[in-house]
PDB file of C-alpha atoms in Angstrom:
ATOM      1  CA  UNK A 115       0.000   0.000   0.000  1.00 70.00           C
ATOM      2  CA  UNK A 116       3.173   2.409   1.009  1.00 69.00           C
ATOM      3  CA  UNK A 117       4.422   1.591  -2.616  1.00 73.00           C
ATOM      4  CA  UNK A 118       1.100   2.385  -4.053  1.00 65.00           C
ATOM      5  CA  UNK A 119       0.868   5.931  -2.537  1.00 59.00           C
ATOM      6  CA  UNK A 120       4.432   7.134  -3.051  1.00 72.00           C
ATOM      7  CA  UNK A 121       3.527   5.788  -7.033  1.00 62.00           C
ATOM      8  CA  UNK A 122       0.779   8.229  -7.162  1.00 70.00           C
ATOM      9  CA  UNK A 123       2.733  11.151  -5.431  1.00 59.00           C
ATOM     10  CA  UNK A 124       5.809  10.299  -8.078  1.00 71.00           C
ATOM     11  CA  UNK A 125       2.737  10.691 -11.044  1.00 59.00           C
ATOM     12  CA  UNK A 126       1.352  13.821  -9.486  1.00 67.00           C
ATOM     13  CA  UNK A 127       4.445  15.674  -9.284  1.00 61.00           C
ATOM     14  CA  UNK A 128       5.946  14.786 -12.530  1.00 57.00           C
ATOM     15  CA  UNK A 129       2.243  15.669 -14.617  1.00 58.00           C
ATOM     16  CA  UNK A 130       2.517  18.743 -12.331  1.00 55.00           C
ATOM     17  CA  UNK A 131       5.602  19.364 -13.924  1.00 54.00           C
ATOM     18  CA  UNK A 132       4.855  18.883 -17.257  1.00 59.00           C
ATOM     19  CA  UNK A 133       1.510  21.147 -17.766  1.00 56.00           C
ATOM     20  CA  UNK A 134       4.012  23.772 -15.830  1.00 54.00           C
ATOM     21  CA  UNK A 135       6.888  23.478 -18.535  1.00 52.00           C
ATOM     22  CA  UNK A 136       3.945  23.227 -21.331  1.00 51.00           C
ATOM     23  CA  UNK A 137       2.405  26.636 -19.932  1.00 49.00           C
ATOM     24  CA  UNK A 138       6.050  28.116 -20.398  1.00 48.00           C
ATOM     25  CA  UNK A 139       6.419  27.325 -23.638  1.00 49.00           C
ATOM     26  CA  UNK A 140       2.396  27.717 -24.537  1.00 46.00           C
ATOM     27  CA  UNK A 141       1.320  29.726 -27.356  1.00 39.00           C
ATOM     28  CA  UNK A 142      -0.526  31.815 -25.261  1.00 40.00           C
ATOM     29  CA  UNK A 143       2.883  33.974 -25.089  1.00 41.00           C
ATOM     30  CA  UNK A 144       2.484  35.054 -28.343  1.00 37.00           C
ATOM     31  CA  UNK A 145       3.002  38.352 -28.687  1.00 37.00           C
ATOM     32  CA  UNK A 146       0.304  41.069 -28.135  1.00 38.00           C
ATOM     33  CA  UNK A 147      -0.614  44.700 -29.276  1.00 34.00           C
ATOM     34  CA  UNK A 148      -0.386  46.420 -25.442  1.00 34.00           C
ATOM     35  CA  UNK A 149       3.368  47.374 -24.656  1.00 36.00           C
ATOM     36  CA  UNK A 150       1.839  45.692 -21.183  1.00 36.00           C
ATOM     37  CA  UNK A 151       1.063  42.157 -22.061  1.00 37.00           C
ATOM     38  CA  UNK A 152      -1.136  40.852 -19.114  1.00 34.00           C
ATOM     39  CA  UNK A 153      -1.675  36.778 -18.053  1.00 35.00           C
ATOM     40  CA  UNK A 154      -0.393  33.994 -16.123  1.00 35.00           C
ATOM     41  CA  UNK A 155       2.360  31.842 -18.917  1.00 38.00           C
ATOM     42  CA  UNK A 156       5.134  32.548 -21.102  1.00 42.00           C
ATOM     43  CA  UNK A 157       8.773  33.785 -20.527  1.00 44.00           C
ATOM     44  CA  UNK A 158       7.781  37.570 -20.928  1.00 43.00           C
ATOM     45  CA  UNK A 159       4.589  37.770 -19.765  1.00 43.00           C
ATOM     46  CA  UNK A 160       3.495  40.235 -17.307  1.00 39.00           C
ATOM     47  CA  UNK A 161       0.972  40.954 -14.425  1.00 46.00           C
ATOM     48  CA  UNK A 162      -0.728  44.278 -14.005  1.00 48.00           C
ATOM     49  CA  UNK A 163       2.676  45.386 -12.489  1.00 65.00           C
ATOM     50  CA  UNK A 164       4.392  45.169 -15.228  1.00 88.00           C
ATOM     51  CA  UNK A 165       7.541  44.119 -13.806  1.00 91.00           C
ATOM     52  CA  UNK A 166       8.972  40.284 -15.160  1.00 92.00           C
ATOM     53  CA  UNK A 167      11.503  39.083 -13.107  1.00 93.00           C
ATOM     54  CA  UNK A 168      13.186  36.326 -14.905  1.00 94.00           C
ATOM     55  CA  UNK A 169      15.957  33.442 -14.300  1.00 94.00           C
ATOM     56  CA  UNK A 170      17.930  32.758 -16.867  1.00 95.00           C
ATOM     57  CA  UNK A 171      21.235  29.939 -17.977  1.00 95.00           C
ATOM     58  CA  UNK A 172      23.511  31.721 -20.128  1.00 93.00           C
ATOM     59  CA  UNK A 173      26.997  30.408 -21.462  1.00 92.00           C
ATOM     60  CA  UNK A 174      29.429  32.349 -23.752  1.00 89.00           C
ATOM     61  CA  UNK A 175      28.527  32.294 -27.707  1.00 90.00           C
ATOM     62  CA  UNK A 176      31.427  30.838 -29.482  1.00 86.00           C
ATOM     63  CA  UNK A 177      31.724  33.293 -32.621  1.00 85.00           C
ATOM     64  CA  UNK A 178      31.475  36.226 -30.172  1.00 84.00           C
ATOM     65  CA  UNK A 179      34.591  34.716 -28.001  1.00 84.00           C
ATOM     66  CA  UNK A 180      36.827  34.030 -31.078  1.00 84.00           C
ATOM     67  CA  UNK A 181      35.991  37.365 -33.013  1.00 84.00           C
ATOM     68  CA  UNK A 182      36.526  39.006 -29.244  1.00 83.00           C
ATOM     69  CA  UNK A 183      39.714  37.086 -28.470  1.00 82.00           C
ATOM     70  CA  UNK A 184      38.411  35.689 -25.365  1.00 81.00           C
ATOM     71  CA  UNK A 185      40.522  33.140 -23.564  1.00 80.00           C
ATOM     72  CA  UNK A 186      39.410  30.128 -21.477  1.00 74.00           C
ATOM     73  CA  UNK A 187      36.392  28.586 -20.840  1.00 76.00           C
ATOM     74  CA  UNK A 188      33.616  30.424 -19.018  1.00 77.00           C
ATOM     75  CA  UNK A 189      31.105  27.869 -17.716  1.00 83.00           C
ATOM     76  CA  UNK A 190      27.588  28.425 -17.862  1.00 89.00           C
ATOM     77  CA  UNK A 191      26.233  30.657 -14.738  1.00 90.00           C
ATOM     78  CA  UNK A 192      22.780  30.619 -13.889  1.00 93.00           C
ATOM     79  CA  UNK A 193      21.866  34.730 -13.211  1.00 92.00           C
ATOM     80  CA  UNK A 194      18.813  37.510 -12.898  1.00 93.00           C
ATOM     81  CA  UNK A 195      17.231  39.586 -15.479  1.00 94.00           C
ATOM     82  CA  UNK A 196      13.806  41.903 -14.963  1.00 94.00           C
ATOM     83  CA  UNK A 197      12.201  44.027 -17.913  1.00 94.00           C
ATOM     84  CA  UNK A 198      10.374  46.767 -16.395  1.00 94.00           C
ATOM     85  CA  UNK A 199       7.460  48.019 -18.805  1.00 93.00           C
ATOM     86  CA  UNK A 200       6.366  50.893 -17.135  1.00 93.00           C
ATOM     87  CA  UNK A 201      10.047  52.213 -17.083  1.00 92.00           C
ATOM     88  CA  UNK A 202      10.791  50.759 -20.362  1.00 94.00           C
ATOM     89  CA  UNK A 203      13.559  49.479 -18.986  1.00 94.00           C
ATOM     90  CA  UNK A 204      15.431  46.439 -18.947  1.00 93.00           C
ATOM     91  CA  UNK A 205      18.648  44.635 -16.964  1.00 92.00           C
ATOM     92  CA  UNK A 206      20.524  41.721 -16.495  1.00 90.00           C
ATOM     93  CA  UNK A 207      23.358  40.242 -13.585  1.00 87.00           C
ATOM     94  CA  UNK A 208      26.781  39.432 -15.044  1.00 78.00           C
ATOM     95  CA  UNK A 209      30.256  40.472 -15.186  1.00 70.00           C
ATOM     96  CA  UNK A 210      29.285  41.218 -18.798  1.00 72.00           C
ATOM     97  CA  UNK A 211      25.982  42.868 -18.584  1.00 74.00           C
ATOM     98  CA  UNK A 212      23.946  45.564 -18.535  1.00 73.00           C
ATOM     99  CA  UNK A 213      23.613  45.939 -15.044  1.00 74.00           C
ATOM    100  CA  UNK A 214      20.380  46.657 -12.598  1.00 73.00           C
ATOM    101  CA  UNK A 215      22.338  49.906 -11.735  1.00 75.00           C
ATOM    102  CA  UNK A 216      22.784  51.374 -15.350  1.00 79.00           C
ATOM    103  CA  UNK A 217      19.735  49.478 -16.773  1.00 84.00           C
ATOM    104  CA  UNK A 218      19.419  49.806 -20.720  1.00 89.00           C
ATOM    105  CA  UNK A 219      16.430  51.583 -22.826  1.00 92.00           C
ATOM    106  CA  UNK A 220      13.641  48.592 -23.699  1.00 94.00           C
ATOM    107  CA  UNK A 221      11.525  48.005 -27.024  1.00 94.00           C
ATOM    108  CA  UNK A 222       9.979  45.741 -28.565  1.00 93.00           C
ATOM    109  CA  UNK A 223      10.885  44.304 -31.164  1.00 94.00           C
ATOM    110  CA  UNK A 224       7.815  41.465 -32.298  1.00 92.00           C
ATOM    111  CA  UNK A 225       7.700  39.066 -29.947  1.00 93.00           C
ATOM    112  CA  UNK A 226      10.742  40.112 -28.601  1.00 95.00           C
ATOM    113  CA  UNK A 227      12.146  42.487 -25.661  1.00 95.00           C
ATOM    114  CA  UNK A 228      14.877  43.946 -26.868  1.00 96.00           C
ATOM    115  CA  UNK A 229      17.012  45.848 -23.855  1.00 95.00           C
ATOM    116  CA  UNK A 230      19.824  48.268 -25.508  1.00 93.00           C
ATOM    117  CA  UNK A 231      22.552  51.026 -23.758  1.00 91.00           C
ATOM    118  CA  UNK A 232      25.589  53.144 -25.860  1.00 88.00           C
ATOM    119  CA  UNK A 233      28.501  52.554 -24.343  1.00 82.00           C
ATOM    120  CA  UNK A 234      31.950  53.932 -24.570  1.00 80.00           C
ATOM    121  CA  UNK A 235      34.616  51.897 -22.957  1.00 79.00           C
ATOM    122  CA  UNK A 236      37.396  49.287 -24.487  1.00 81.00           C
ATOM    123  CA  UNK A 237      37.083  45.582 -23.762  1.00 80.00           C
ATOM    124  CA  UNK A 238      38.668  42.614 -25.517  1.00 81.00           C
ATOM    125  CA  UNK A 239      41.313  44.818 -27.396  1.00 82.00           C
ATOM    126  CA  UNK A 240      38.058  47.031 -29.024  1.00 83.00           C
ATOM    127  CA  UNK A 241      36.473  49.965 -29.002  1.00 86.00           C
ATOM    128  CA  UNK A 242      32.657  49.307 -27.656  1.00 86.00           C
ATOM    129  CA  UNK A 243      29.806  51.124 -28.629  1.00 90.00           C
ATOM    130  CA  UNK A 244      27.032  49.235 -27.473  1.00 90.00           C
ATOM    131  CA  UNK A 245      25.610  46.596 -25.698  1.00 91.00           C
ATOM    132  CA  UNK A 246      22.406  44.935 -26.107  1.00 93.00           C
ATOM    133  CA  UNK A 247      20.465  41.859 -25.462  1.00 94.00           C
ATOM    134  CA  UNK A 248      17.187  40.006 -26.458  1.00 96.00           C
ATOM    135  CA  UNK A 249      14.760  38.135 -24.450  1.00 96.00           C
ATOM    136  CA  UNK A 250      12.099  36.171 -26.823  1.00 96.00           C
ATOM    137  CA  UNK A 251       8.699  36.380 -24.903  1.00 93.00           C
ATOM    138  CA  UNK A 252       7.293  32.861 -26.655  1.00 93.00           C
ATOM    139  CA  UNK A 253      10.631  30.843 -26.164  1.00 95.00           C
ATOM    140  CA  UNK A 254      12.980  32.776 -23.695  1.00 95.00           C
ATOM    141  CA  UNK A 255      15.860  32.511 -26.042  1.00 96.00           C
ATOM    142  CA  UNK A 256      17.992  35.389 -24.200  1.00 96.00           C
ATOM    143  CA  UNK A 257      20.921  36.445 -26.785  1.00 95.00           C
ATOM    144  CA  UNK A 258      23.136  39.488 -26.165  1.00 93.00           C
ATOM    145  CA  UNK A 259      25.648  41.563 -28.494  1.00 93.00           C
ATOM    146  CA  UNK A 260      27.920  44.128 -28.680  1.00 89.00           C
ATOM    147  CA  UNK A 261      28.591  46.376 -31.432  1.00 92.00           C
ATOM    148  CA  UNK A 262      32.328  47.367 -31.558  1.00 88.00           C
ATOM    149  CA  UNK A 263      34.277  50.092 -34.386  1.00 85.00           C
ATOM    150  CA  UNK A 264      32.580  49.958 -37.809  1.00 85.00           C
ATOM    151  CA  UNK A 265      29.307  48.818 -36.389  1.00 88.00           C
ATOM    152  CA  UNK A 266      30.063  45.224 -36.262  1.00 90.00           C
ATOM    153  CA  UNK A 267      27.450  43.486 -34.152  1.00 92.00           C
ATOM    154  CA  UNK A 268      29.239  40.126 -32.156  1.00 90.00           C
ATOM    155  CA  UNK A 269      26.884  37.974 -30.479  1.00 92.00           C
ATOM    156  CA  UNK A 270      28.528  37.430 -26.731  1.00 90.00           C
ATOM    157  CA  UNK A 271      25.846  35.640 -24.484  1.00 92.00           C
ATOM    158  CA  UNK A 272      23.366  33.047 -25.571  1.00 94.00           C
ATOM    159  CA  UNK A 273      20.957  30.900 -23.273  1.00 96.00           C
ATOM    160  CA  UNK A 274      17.621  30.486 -21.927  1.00 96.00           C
ATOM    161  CA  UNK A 275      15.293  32.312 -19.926  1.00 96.00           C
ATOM    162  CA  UNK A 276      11.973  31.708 -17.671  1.00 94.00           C
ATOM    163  CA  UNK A 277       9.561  34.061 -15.649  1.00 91.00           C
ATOM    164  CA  UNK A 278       9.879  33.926 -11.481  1.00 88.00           C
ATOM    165  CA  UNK A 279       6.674  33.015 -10.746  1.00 83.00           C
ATOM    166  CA  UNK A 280       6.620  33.808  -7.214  1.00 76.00           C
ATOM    167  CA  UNK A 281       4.290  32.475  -4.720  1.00 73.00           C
ATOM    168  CA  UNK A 282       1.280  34.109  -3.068  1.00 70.00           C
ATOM    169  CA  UNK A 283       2.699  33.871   0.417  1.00 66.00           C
TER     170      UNK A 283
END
């Protein structure tokens, strides 16, 4: 009878984790016609607040870390990102990143937020003029870029994003 129960628990939990990684990924995360998408699924999607806190895996794009010069082998970190719609705003955690503190000027882009700031600094041996990064609101692809002299764009940061759904307590 023990065996029985734990059986059902172990089916529970695992269909309970399905329809959660189905509602991620649902269509219903398409994107909308309000700059304030409103509902309850999808990497982007927003509450009346307007605020989407998000958790996202990101690892180093290869092309971007040759055409940079990049040595070694950064492993893949698992950081914070928020888009704030009211602010039009957008920022993510990283040693490369637009940071919370100097957040970067958001659009939209489709279904995608699209988080940009000019800089004016040298990195990697180049001249940088700006840094962006994506976050698609149906898949949570997260890529970000950085355009160095002659406007040449270099993908840096690829991975994957979700929404912090946070609990009502």
């Amino acid at each position: 009878m023990k065996n029985l129960f734990i059986g059902i628990v172990i089916g529970i939990l695992a269909m309970a984790g399905i329809y959660g990684i189905s509602l991620l990924f649902s269509s219903e995360a398409a994107p909308q016609a309000s700059p304030a998408p409103t509902g309850a699924s999808g990497a982007g999607v927003a509450r009346a607040g307007s605020v989407v806190d998000m958790i996202c895996e990101l690892h180093l794009d290869l092309e971007g870390q040759k055409t940079l010069g990049i040595q070694g082998n950064e492993p893949p970190r698992i950081t914070l990102a928020q888009i704030d719609l009211e602010q039009k705003s957008g920022w993510y955690q990283g040693r490369i990143s637009i940071s919370e503190g100097r957040g970067g000027s958001l659009s939209l882009q489709g279904n995608k937020f699209v988080v940009t700031r000019p800089a004016m600094f040298q990195r990697f041996g180049t001249s940088i003029s700006q840094e962006s990064f994506s976050i698609d609101r149906s898949t949570g692809q997260f890529e970000q870029s950085l355009t160095i002299e002659g406007g040449k764009v270099v993908p840096l940061i690829r991975g994957t994003c979700a929404r912090v759904i946070k609990p009502p307590f």
